[in-house]
Protein backbone atom coordinates (compact mmCIF):
# COMPACT_ATOMS: atom_id res chain seq x y z
CA MET A 1 -4.73 18.37 -13.94
CA ASN A 2 -3.62 16.24 -16.89
CA LEU A 3 -3.36 12.62 -15.74
CA THR A 4 -1.00 11.61 -18.53
CA GLU A 5 1.43 14.38 -17.56
CA VAL A 6 1.31 13.25 -13.93
CA LEU A 7 2.05 9.66 -14.94
CA GLU A 8 4.85 10.71 -17.31
CA ARG A 9 6.54 12.65 -14.50
CA ARG A 10 6.20 9.84 -11.94
CA TYR A 11 9.05 7.34 -11.66
CA SER A 12 10.73 5.17 -9.03
CA THR A 13 12.87 7.68 -7.19
CA LYS A 14 16.25 6.31 -6.18
CA VAL A 15 17.71 9.37 -4.39
CA PHE A 16 15.64 11.71 -2.23
CA ARG A 17 16.41 15.30 -1.26
CA GLN A 18 17.60 15.60 2.32
CA ASP A 19 16.56 19.23 2.70
CA LYS A 20 12.87 18.89 1.90
CA LYS A 21 10.28 17.01 3.92
CA ILE A 22 6.66 16.35 3.05
CA ALA A 23 4.37 18.93 4.64
CA LYS A 24 1.93 17.67 7.26
CA GLU A 25 -1.13 18.62 5.22
CA ASP A 26 0.21 16.79 2.15
CA TRP A 27 1.11 13.70 4.14
CA SER A 28 -2.37 13.67 5.60
CA GLN A 29 -3.70 13.31 2.06
CA ILE A 30 -1.37 10.36 1.43
CA GLU A 31 -2.76 8.66 4.53
CA ASP A 32 -6.26 9.40 3.22
CA ALA A 33 -5.27 7.61 0.01
CA LEU A 34 -4.23 4.59 2.10
CA ARG A 35 -7.48 4.58 4.05
CA LEU A 36 -9.85 5.31 1.15
CA CYS A 37 -8.43 2.83 -1.34
CA ALA A 38 -10.70 0.28 -3.01
CA SER A 39 -10.49 -3.38 -2.01
CA SER A 40 -12.38 -6.52 -2.98
CA THR A 41 -15.77 -6.49 -1.16
CA ASN A 42 -14.43 -3.48 0.79
CA ALA A 43 -12.75 -5.94 3.16
CA GLN A 44 -9.75 -3.61 3.69
CA PRO A 45 -7.37 -6.41 4.81
CA TRP A 46 -4.41 -4.10 5.43
CA HIS A 47 -2.39 -2.20 7.99
CA PHE A 48 0.31 0.43 7.55
CA ILE A 49 3.40 1.19 9.61
CA VAL A 50 4.48 4.78 8.96
CA THR A 51 7.71 6.48 9.95
CA ASP A 52 9.09 9.96 9.35
CA ASN A 53 11.85 9.97 11.98
CA GLU A 54 15.29 8.47 12.55
CA SER A 55 14.14 6.08 15.26
CA GLY A 56 11.42 4.58 13.11
CA LYS A 57 13.65 4.40 10.05
CA SER A 58 16.33 2.57 12.05
CA ARG A 59 13.74 -0.11 12.75
CA MET A 60 12.56 -0.19 9.16
CA VAL A 61 16.07 -0.66 7.75
CA LYS A 62 16.42 -3.88 9.73
CA GLY A 63 14.53 -5.29 6.78
CA THR A 64 17.23 -4.26 4.31
CA GLU A 65 20.28 -6.16 5.59
CA LYS A 66 19.90 -8.57 2.67
CA PHE A 67 19.05 -5.67 0.37
CA PRO A 68 21.60 -2.96 1.32
CA PHE A 69 20.81 -0.95 -1.83
CA ASN A 70 17.47 -0.04 -0.22
CA THR A 71 18.88 1.08 3.13
CA GLU A 72 19.82 4.58 1.99
CA LYS A 73 16.46 4.98 0.26
CA ILE A 74 14.58 4.48 3.51
CA GLU A 75 17.05 6.60 5.46
CA GLY A 76 16.91 9.37 2.86
CA SER A 77 13.13 9.43 2.51
CA SER A 78 10.83 11.92 4.14
CA HIS A 79 8.39 9.14 5.08
CA THR A 80 8.43 5.37 4.61
CA VAL A 81 5.39 3.13 4.81
CA LEU A 82 5.45 -0.61 5.40
CA PHE A 83 2.36 -2.06 3.76
CA CYS A 84 1.05 -5.09 5.64
CA SER A 85 -1.74 -7.51 4.93
CA ARG A 86 -3.85 -9.78 7.08
CA ILE A 87 -2.63 -13.37 7.04
CA ASP A 88 -6.20 -14.64 7.27
CA ILE A 89 -9.56 -12.92 7.03
CA LYS A 90 -11.86 -14.19 9.75
CA ASP A 91 -15.58 -13.65 10.18
CA GLU A 92 -14.88 -11.59 13.31
CA PHE A 93 -12.98 -9.06 11.22
CA LEU A 94 -15.60 -9.08 8.45
CA LEU A 95 -18.27 -8.30 11.06
CA HIS A 96 -16.10 -5.44 12.33
CA VAL A 97 -15.99 -3.98 8.80
CA LEU A 98 -19.75 -4.53 8.47
CA ASP A 99 -20.49 -2.69 11.71
CA LYS A 100 -18.33 0.25 10.63
CA GLU A 101 -20.22 0.42 7.35
CA ASP A 102 -23.50 0.37 9.27
CA LYS A 103 -22.35 3.21 11.52
CA ASP A 104 -21.36 5.17 8.41
CA GLY A 105 -24.92 4.85 7.12
CA ARG A 106 -24.50 2.36 4.29
CA TYR A 107 -27.47 0.18 5.30
CA ALA A 108 -30.99 1.57 5.32
CA ALA A 109 -32.42 -1.71 6.60
CA PRO A 110 -31.09 -4.73 8.60
CA GLU A 111 -31.72 -7.09 5.70
CA LEU A 112 -29.40 -5.07 3.48
CA LYS A 113 -26.67 -5.39 6.09
CA GLU A 114 -27.22 -9.14 6.30
CA LYS A 115 -27.17 -9.43 2.52
CA MET A 116 -23.83 -7.61 2.31
CA HIS A 117 -22.31 -9.82 4.99
CA GLY A 118 -23.48 -12.92 3.17
CA ALA A 119 -21.97 -11.72 -0.10
CA ARG A 120 -18.67 -10.84 1.56
CA VAL A 121 -18.45 -14.22 3.31
CA PHE A 122 -19.27 -15.91 -0.01
CA PHE A 123 -16.25 -14.36 -1.70
CA ALA A 124 -14.01 -14.80 1.34
CA ASP A 125 -14.91 -18.50 1.49
CA ILE A 126 -13.86 -18.97 -2.12
CA HIS A 127 -10.35 -18.04 -1.02
CA ARG A 128 -10.50 -19.54 2.48
CA LYS A 129 -12.03 -22.90 1.59
CA GLU A 130 -11.83 -23.50 -2.16
CA LEU A 131 -8.68 -21.86 -3.47
CA ASN A 132 -6.83 -21.89 -0.14
CA ASP A 133 -5.10 -18.67 -1.09
CA VAL A 134 -6.61 -16.17 1.33
CA GLN A 135 -3.26 -14.60 2.27
CA HIS A 136 -2.41 -14.13 -1.39
CA TRP A 137 -5.88 -12.63 -1.98
CA ASN A 138 -5.29 -10.19 0.88
CA GLU A 139 -1.88 -9.26 -0.49
CA LYS A 140 -3.41 -8.50 -3.89
CA GLN A 141 -5.62 -5.94 -2.17
CA VAL A 142 -2.52 -4.39 -0.60
CA TYR A 143 -0.97 -3.99 -4.04
CA LEU A 144 -4.10 -2.13 -5.14
CA ASN A 145 -3.37 0.19 -2.23
CA VAL A 146 0.26 0.64 -3.26
CA GLY A 147 -0.82 1.72 -6.73
CA ASN A 148 -3.36 4.11 -5.26
CA ALA A 149 -0.71 5.64 -2.99
CA LEU A 150 1.81 6.02 -5.81
CA LEU A 151 -0.71 7.81 -8.00
CA GLY A 152 -1.95 9.96 -5.13
CA ALA A 153 1.59 11.00 -4.31
CA ALA A 154 2.30 11.85 -7.94
CA VAL A 155 -0.80 14.05 -8.13
CA LEU A 156 0.54 15.96 -5.10
CA GLY A 157 4.00 16.32 -6.69
CA ILE A 158 5.48 13.87 -4.18
CA ASP A 159 7.95 11.24 -5.36
CA ALA A 160 8.00 7.63 -4.23
CA LEU A 161 9.80 4.31 -4.50
CA PRO A 162 8.04 0.94 -3.99
CA MET A 163 10.41 -1.70 -2.59
CA GLU A 164 9.91 -5.45 -2.68
CA GLY A 165 13.57 -5.76 -1.71
CA ILE A 166 12.84 -6.12 1.99
CA ASP A 167 13.31 -8.99 4.42
CA ILE A 168 9.74 -9.96 5.27
CA PRO A 169 10.59 -12.30 8.20
CA ALA A 170 12.91 -9.69 9.73
CA LEU A 171 10.26 -6.96 9.58
CA ASN A 172 7.56 -9.31 10.83
CA GLU A 173 9.73 -10.00 13.86
CA GLU A 174 10.73 -6.37 14.38
CA PHE A 175 7.14 -5.15 14.50
CA GLY A 176 5.55 -8.26 16.02
CA LEU A 177 3.25 -8.61 13.03
CA PRO A 178 2.35 -12.34 13.11
CA GLU A 179 1.06 -11.95 16.66
CA LYS A 180 -1.36 -9.36 15.27
CA GLY A 181 -2.43 -11.60 12.40
CA LEU A 182 -0.40 -9.54 9.91
CA THR A 183 2.55 -9.89 7.59
CA ALA A 184 4.74 -7.30 5.87
CA VAL A 185 4.30 -7.20 2.09
CA VAL A 186 6.10 -4.22 0.53
CA ALA A 187 7.59 -0.89 1.59
CA VAL A 188 7.24 2.48 -0.12
CA ALA A 189 9.54 5.43 0.50
CA PHE A 190 8.16 8.94 -0.11
CA GLY A 191 9.90 12.27 -0.53
CA TYR A 192 11.22 14.57 -3.24
CA ARG A 193 13.64 13.63 -5.99
CA SER A 194 17.23 14.76 -5.81
CA GLU A 195 19.02 16.21 -8.81
CA GLU A 196 21.61 13.49 -8.16
CA ASP A 197 19.10 10.77 -8.97
CA PHE A 198 20.22 9.11 -12.20
CA ASN A 199 16.83 7.48 -12.71
CA GLY A 200 15.15 10.85 -13.00
CA LYS A 201 17.33 11.70 -15.98
CA LEU A 202 16.39 8.61 -17.98
CA PRO A 203 13.46 8.53 -20.41
CA LYS A 204 10.39 6.58 -19.32
CA SER A 205 10.03 3.28 -21.18
CA ARG A 206 6.75 1.36 -21.49
CA LEU A 207 5.35 -1.07 -24.02
CA GLU A 208 3.21 0.52 -26.69
CA SER A 209 -0.57 0.67 -26.30
CA SER A 210 -0.98 -1.39 -29.48
CA GLU A 211 0.90 -4.26 -27.81
CA ILE A 212 -0.87 -4.33 -24.45
CA ILE A 213 -4.40 -3.07 -25.18
CA THR A 214 -6.97 -5.05 -27.16
CA ARG A 215 -10.12 -3.16 -28.10
CA VAL A 216 -13.14 -5.33 -28.80
């Protein structure tokens, strides 16, 4: 695999094929990319709502009434994922993550587990008590996950479209997210590009390396 070739081929797909769905085994790998993504202190402050059927998509498009240009993209996708973040990050949840790590064998001794919890709380408190931006911090982790999913899909030859053009309050209400301590952040549609997609015929345009990379 040549990573540059994968990245050159990837683009924000505007029109998906209606006659080709993502195979179950390939979609399972996309969900693995969601679950295995890196996050600050491994806090994993995210949740994902996934749909691959008309009923689920009809609920998802309730978030596009203000953004009608995205309705057909969700409806035409093979799968759409609503990426959600935790509104807060409480010690109870951090202990839940810690216990899962312990069960997975990350801590050879109790003091190592305690040390990790202390470090995680230290960083969480910077955002909870000093910067007062814990929701924004959580959402930044979700965007790491979006990037991971987009690259993972591209490696598998699956196309995707990230969409910030969604009505967050409408989707929060539709899926009862605030009651679960969550908020919608961004949606990503997945599928396979259609030959009718104008965006796939345009050359990729990015700033030159000399402009955005400083080597020291």
